[in-house]
Coordinates of C-alpha atoms in Angstrom, one line a residue:
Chain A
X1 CA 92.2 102.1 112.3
X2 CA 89.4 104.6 111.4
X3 CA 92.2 107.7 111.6
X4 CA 94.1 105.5 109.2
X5 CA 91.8 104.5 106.7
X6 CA 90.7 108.0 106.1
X7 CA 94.3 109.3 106.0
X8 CA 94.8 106.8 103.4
X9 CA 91.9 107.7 101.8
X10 CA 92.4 111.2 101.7
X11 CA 96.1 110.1 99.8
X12 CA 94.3 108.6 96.9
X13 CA 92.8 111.4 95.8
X14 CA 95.1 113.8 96.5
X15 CA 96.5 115.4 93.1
X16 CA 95.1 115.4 89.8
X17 CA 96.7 112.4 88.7
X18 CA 93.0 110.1 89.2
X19 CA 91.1 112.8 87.5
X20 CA 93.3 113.0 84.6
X21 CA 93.0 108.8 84.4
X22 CA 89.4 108.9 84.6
X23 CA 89.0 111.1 82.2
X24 CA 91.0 108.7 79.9
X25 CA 89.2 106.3 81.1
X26 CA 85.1 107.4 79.9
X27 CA 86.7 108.3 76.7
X28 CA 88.0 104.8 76.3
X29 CA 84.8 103.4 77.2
X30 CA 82.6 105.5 74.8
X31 CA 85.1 105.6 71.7
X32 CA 85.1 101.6 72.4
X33 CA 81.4 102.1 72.5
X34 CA 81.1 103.8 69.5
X35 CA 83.4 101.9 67.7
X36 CA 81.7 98.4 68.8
X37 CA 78.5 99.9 67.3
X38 CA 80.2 101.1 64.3
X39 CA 81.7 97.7 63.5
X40 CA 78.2 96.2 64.1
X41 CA 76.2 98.7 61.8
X42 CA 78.9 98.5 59.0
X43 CA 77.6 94.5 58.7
X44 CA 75.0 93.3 56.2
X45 CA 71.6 93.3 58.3
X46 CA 71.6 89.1 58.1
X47 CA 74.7 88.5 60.4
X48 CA 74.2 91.9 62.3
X49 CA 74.1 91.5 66.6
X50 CA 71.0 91.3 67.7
X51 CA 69.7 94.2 70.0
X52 CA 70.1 92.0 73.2
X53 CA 73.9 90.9 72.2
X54 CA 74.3 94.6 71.3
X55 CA 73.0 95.9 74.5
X56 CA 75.1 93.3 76.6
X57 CA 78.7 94.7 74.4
X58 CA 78.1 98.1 74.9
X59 CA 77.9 97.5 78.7
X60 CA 81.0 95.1 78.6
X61 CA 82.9 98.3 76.9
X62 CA 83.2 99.7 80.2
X63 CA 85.7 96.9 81.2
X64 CA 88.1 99.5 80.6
X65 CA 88.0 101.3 83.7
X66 CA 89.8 98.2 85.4
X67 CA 92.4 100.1 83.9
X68 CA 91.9 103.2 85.5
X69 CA 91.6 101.8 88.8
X70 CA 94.2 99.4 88.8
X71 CA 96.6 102.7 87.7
X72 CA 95.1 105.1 89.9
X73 CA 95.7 102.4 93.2
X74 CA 99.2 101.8 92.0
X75 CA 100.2 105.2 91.6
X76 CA 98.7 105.9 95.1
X77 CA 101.2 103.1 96.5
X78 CA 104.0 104.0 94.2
X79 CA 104.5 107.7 94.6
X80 CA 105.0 106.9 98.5
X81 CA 107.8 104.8 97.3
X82 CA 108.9 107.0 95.2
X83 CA 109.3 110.2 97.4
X84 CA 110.1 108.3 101.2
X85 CA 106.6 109.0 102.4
X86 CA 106.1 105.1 102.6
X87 CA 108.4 105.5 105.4
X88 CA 106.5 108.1 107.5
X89 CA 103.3 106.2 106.8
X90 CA 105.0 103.3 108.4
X91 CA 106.0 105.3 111.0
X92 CA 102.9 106.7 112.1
X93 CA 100.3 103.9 111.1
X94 CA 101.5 101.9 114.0
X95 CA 102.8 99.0 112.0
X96 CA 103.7 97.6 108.6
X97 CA 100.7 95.4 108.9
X98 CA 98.4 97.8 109.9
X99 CA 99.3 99.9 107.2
X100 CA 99.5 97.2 104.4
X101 CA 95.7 96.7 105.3
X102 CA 94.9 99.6 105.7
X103 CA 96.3 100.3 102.1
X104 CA 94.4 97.8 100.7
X105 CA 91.1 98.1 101.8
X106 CA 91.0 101.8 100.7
X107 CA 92.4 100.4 97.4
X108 CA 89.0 98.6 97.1
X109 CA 87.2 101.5 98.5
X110 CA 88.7 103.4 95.6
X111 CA 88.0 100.4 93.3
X112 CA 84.3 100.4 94.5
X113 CA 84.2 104.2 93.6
X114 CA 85.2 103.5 89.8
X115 CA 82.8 100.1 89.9
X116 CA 80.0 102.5 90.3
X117 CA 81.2 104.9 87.7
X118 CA 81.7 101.9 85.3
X119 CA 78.4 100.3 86.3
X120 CA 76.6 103.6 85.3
X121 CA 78.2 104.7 82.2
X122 CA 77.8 100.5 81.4
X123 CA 73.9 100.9 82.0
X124 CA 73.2 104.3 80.6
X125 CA 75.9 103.7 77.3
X126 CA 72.8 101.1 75.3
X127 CA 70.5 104.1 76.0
X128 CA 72.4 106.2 74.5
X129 CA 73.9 104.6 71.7
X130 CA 71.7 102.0 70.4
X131 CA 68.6 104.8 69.8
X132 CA 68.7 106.5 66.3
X133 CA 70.4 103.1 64.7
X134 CA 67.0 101.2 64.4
X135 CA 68.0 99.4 67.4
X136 CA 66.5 99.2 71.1
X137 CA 68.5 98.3 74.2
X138 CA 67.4 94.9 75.5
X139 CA 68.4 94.3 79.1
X140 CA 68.5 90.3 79.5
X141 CA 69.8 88.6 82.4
X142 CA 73.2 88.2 80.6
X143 CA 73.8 92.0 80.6
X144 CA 73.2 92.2 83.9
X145 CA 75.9 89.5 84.8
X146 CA 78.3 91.2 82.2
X147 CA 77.4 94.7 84.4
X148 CA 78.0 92.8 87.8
X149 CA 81.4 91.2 85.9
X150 CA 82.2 94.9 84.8
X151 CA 82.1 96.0 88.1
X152 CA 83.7 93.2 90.2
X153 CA 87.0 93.0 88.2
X154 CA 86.9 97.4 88.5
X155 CA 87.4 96.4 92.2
X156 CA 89.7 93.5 91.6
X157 CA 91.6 95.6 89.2
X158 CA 92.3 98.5 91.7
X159 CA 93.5 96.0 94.2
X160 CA 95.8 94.2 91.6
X161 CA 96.8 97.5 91.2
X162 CA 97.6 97.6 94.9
X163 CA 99.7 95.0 95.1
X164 CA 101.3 95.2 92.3
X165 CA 102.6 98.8 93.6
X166 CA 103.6 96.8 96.9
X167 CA 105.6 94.2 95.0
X168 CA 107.5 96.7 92.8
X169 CA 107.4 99.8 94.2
X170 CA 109.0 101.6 91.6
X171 CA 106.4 103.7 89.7
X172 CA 107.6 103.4 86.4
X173 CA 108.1 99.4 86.9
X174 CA 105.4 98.9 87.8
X175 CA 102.8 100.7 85.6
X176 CA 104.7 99.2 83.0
X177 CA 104.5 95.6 84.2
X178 CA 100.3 96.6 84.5
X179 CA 100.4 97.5 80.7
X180 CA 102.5 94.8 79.5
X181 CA 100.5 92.1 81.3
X182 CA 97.2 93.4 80.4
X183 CA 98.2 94.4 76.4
X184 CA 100.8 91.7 75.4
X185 CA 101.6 88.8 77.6
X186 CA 97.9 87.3 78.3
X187 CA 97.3 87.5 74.7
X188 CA 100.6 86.4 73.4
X189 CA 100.4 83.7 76.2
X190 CA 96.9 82.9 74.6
X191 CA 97.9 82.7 71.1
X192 CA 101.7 80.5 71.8
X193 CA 100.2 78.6 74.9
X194 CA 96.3 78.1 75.6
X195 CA 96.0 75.9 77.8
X196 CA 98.3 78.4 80.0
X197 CA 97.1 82.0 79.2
X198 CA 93.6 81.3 79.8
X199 CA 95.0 81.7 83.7
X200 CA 96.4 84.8 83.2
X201 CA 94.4 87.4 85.4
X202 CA 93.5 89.5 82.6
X203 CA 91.9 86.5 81.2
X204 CA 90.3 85.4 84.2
X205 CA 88.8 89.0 83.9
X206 CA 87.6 89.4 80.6
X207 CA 86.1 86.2 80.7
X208 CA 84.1 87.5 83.9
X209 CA 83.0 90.8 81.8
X210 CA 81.4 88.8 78.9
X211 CA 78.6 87.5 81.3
X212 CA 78.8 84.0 81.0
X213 CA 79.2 84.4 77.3
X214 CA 82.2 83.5 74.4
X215 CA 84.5 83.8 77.4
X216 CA 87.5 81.6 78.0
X217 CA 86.9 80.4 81.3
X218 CA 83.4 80.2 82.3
X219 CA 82.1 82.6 85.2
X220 CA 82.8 80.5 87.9
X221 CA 86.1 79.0 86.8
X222 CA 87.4 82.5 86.0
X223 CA 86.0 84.0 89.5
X224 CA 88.8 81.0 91.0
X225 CA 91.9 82.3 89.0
X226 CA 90.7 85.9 89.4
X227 CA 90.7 85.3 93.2
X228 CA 93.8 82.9 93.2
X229 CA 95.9 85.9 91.4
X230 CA 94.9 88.7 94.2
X231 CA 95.4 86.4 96.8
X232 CA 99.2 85.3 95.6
X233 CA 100.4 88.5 95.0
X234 CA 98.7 89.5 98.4
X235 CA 101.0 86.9 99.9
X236 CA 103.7 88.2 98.3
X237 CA 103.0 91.8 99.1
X238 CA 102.7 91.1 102.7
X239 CA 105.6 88.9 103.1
X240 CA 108.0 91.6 101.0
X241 CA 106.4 94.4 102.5
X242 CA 106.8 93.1 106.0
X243 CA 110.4 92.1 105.9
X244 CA 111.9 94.4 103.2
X245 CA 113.8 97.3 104.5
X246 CA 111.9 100.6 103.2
X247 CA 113.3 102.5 100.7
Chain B
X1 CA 117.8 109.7 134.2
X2 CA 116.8 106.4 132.1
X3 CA 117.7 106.0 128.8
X4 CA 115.6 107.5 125.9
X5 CA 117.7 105.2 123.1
X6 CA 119.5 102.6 123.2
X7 CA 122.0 101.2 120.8
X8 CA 123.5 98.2 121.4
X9 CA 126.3 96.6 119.1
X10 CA 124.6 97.7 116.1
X11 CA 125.8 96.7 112.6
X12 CA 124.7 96.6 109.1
X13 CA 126.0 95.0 105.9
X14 CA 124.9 95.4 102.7
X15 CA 127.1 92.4 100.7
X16 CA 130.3 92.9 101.3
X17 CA 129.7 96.4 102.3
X18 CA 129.5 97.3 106.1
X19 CA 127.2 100.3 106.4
X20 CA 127.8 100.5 110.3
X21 CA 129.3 98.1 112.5
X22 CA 129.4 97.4 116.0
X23 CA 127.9 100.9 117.2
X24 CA 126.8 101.2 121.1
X25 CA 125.6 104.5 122.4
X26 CA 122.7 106.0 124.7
X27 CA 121.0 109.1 124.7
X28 CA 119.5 110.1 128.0
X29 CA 116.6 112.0 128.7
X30 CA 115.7 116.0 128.2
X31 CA 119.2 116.0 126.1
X32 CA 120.4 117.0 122.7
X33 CA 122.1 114.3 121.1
X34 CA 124.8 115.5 117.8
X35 CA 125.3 112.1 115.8
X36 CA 128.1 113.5 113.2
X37 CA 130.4 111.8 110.5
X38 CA 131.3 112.4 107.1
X39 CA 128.4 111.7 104.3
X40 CA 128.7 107.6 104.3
X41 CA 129.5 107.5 108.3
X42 CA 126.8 105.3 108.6
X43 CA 124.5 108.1 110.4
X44 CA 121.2 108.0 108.6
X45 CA 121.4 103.6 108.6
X46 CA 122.0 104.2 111.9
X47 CA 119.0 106.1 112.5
X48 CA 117.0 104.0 109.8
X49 CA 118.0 100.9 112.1
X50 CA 116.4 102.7 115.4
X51 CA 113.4 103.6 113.5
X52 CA 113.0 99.7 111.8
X53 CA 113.2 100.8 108.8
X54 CA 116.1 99.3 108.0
X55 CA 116.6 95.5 109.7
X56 CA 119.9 95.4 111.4
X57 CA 122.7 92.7 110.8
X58 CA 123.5 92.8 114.3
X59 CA 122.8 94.1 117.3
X60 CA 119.4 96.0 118.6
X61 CA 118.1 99.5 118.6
X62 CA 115.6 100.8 121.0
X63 CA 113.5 103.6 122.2
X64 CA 111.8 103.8 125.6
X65 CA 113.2 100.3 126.4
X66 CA 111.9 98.9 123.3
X67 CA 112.4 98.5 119.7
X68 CA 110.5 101.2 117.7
X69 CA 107.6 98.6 116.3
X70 CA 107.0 97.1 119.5
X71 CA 106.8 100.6 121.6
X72 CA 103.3 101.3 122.2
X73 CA 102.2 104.8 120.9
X74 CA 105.3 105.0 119.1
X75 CA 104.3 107.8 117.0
X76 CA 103.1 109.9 119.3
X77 CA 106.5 109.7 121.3
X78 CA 109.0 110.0 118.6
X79 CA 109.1 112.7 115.7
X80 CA 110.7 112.0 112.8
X81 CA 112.5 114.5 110.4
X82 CA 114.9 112.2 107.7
X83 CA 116.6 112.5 105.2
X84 CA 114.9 110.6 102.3
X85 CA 111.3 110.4 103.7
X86 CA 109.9 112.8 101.9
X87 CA 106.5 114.5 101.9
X88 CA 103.2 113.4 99.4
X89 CA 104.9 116.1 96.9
X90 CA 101.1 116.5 95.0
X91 CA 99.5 117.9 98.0
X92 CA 99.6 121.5 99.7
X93 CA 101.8 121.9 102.5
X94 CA 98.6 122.0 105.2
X95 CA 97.0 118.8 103.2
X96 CA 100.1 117.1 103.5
X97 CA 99.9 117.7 107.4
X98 CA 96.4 117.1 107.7
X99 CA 96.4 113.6 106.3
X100 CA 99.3 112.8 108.8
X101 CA 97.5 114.4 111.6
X102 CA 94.5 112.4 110.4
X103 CA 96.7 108.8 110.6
X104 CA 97.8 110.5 114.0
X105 CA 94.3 111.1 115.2
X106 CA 95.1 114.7 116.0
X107 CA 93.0 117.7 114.9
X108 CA 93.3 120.0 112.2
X109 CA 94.0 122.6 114.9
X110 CA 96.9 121.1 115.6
X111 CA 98.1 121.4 112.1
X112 CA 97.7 125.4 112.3
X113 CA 99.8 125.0 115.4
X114 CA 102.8 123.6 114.1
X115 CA 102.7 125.4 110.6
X116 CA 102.7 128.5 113.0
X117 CA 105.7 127.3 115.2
X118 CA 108.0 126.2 111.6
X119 CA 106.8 129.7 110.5
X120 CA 105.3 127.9 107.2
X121 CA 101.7 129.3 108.0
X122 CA 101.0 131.8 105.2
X123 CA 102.4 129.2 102.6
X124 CA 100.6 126.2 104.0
X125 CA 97.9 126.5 100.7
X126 CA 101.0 126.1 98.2
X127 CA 101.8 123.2 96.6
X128 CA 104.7 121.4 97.7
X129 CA 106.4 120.7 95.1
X130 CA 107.1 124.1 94.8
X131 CA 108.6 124.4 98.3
X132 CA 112.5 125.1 98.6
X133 CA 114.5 122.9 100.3
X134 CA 114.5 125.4 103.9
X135 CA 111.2 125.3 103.3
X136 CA 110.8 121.4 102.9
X137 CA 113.0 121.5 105.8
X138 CA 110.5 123.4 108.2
X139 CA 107.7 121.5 106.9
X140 CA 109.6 118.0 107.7
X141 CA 110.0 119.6 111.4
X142 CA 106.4 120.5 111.0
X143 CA 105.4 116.7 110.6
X144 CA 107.8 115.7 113.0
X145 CA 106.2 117.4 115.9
X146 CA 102.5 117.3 115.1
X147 CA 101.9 115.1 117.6
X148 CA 104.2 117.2 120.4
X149 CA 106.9 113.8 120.8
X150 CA 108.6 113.0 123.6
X151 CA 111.9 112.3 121.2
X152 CA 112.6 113.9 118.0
X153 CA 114.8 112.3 115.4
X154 CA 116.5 114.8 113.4
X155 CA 118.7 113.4 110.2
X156 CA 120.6 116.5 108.6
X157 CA 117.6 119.4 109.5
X158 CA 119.9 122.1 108.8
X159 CA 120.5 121.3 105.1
X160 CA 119.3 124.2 102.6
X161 CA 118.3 126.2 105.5
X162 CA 119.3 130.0 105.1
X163 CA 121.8 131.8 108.4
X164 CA 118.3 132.7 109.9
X165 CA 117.0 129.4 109.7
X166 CA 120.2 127.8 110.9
X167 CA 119.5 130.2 114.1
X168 CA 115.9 129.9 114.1
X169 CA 116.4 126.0 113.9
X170 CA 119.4 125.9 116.9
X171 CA 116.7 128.0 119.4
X172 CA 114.1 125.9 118.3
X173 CA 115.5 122.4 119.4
X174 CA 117.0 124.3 122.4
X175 CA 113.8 125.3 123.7
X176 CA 112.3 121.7 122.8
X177 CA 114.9 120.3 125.4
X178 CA 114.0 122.8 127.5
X179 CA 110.4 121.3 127.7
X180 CA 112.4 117.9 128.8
X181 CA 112.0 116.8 124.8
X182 CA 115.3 114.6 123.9
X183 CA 116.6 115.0 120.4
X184 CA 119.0 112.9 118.7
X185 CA 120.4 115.5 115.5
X186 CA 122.3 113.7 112.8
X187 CA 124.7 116.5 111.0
X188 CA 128.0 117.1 109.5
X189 CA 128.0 121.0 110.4
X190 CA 129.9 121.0 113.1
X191 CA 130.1 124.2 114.4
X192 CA 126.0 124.3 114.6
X193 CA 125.7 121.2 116.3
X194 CA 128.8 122.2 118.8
X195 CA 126.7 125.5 119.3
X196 CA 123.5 123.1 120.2
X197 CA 124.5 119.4 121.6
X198 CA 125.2 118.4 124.9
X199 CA 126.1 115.3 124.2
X200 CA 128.2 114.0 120.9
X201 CA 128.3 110.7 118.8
X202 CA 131.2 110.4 116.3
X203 CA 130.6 107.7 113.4
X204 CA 132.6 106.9 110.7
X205 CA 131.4 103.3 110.0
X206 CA 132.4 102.6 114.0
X207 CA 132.2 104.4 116.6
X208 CA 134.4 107.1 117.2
X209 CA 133.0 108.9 120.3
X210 CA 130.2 109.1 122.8
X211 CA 130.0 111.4 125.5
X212 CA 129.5 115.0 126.3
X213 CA 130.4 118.0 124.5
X214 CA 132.4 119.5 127.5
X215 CA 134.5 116.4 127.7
X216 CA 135.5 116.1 123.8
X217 CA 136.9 119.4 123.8
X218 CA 138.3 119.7 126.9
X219 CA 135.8 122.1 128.2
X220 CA 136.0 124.3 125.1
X221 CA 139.8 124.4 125.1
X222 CA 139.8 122.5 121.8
X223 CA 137.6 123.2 119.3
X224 CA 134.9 120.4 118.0
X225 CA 136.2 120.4 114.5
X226 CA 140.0 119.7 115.6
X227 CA 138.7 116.8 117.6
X228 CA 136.1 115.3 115.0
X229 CA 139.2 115.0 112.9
X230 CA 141.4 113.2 115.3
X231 CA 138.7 110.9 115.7
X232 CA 136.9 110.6 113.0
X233 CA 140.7 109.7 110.4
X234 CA 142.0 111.4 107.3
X235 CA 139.1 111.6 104.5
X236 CA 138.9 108.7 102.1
X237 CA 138.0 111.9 99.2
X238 CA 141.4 113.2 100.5
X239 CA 143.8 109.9 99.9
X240 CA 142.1 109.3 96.7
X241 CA 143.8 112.2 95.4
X242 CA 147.0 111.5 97.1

């Protein structure tokens, strides 16, 4: 299993395809950052953030690299798909199981990689932004759930990625399923039907990026349907992975 | 000698479509199988089917007296060069290999080894992507005997390869069966694989033939082509346009 894992590994980042993404991805963050700020400083001073809420957003804004892992795992999965190597892998990995694990636990590995990115632009962006604006960053206990959030959902996001590659396994399906699902259908689902888009998974993450705070589900409830998602589609992944005929 | 494969009333249907149906054949040991047919014979499901990557309708395939998933070591015993399982196109032709060595458990020596013996060694550092298909050829062979199989299962390996490849190819897989390797070649050249096989499988949704070369053409007094036609019926291209 250790040959495998870092074979896998080694897949992930081979290309330019996760550089270009993350690249994306810290300019998202900071032109959300700066843009967040903006909003806030454009305010009359009475119903301005306060330094603390302030501090807490500007973390938050690196919820974005969800995105970038989620894309960067399901490409991984996909472009094996896509070019027959998903059949060698099985081949040589010594099962479909094997490999299906194997697969996902770098995709967390990978998502663990961009959680530690995310977590450290998160705590360095108040320090940077905030100074200069008459503001100070205020760490409370809040920002450092919404940095914990930030970073769990960068993991669940990159193996929600994962499977989501398993389940579709065509490339361009499947990023655009990712996009649609995170851009339009949980917030149209929130808008038409509340009581049901408030289980959507990008729901259940958002709410666990705002630290306990203004989100739709609280921490714990969210944490539920976030899990509940990954392990459906996991079920699913494994059970069409397993009996489907490769491609 | 014992049996290397095994095929025993195989069939698939896809729908109303049968792919293959009702194929038996065995390949025995330290011999050079020719699986031929017309594109759509049924030759690469067939091969899909030993391999479990495709689940069969009927029948079983197997490979050392078991089916593919359940042979231990499986990878180590049987190379794989097919049609349709391509390579991780971002990656150098030497990356490529490595990572499968890696899943392999082999050493990056290894790799040097077999880019040597495909003759792909001075373009190992290019991207692969920008291989041509002889080239994508030699590196599928390359993959397929990292880890020195006991069986090698060849679908179509002498597509886009140039006259010198085509003869470069033919000694190769000779002097593999020489080392007591078995390989099972899918192809529709049939003047290459009469030059290499010993023994011949003729598909064309059923089975057409099995045996030895020497026997299907009478011991060279009729020519392979002459007989794969016999067997094999008229084309369906040709009746369309009758």
């Amino acid at each position: 299993m250790p040959d495998l894992l870092r074979a896998e590994w080694r897949k992930i980042w081979t290309g330019r395809t996760w550089w270009y993404l993350a690249t994306a991805g810290v300019l998202l963050s900071v032109i959300g950052d700066a843009g967040y700020l903006k909003q806030a400083l454009d305010k009359p001073v009475a119903t301005r953030p306060s330094s603390a809420e302030l501090t807490s957003t500007l973390v938050q804004g690196w919820f974005v690299i969800e995105l970038v892992a989620a894309l960067v795992a399901m490409l991984a999965v996909t472009r094996e798909f896509g070019s027959g190597a998903i059949c060698r892998s099985a081949l040589l990995s010594g099962g479909r199981g094997r490999l299906l694990t194997a697969k996902l636990l770098t995709a967390a590995g990978s998502g663990a990689v961009f959680a530690v990115a995310a977590g450290a632009g998160g705590a360095i962006s108040p320090w940077v932004f905030l100074p200069g604006h008459g503001y100070h960053p205020q760490w409370t206990a809040t920002t450092t759930w919404t940095l914990l959030g930030v970073m769990l959902v960068v993991v669940s996001g990159a193996l929600w990625g994962s499977l989501l590659g398993m389940v579709i396994r065509h490339q361009a399906g499947a990023v655009v399923t990712l996009l649609l699902s995170t851009w339009l259908v949980s917030g149209g689902l929130q808008r038409l039907v509340p009581s049901v888009g408030r289980f959507t998974i990008d729901e259940a993450m958002s709410s666990v990026c705002r630290g306990g705070t203004s989100g739709v589900l609280s921490i714990p409830w969210a944490l539920v349907v976030l899990a509940a998602w990954i392990v459906a589609t996991g079920v699913a992944a494994r059970t069409l992975f397993l009996r489907r005929d490769l491609p | 000698m014992a049996a290397v494969i095994e095929i025993d009333g195989l069939t698939r249907r896809y729908g109303d479509v049968t792919a293959v149906e009702d194929v038996s054949f065995h390949v025995g040991g330290g011999r050079i199988l020719g699986l031929l047919g017309r594109n759509g014979a049924g030759k690469t499901t067939t091969l899909r089917m030993l391999l479990g990557l495709t689940r069969p309708t009927a029948g079983r395939a197997m490979v050392f007296g078991r089916p593919y998933a359940d042979l231990p070591r499986a990878a180590h015993r049987i190379g794989v060069s097919m049609d349709g399982i391509g390579p991780l196109s971002a990656a150098t032709g030497r990356a490529d290999l490595r990572i499968w060595a890696q899943t392999l458990g082999l050493s990056r020596s290894r790799v040097e080894e077999v880019l040597e013996r495909v003759g792909l060694a001075d373009d190992a550092h290019r991207k692969l992507r920008g291989y041509s298909t002889g080239m994508r050829q030699r590196h599928a062979l390359a993959t397929a005997l990292l880890a020195d199989p006991e069986l090698l299962v060849l679908d179509e390996p002498a597509n886009g390869l140039d006259p010198d490849g085509i003869r470069w190819l033919r000694e190769l897989l000779r002097s593999l069966a020489d080392e007591g390797r078995t390989v099972l070649l899918s192809s529709h050249l049939l003047a290459e694989v009469a030059q290499t096989a010993d023994d011949i499988v003729i598909l064309q949704g059923t089975l057409r033939y099995s045996g030895t070369v020497a026997d299907l053409t009478q011991e060279g007094a009729v020519s392979l082509e002459s007989r794969f036609f016999t067997l094999a019926g008229p084309s369906a291209i040709r009746h369309a346009h009758a």
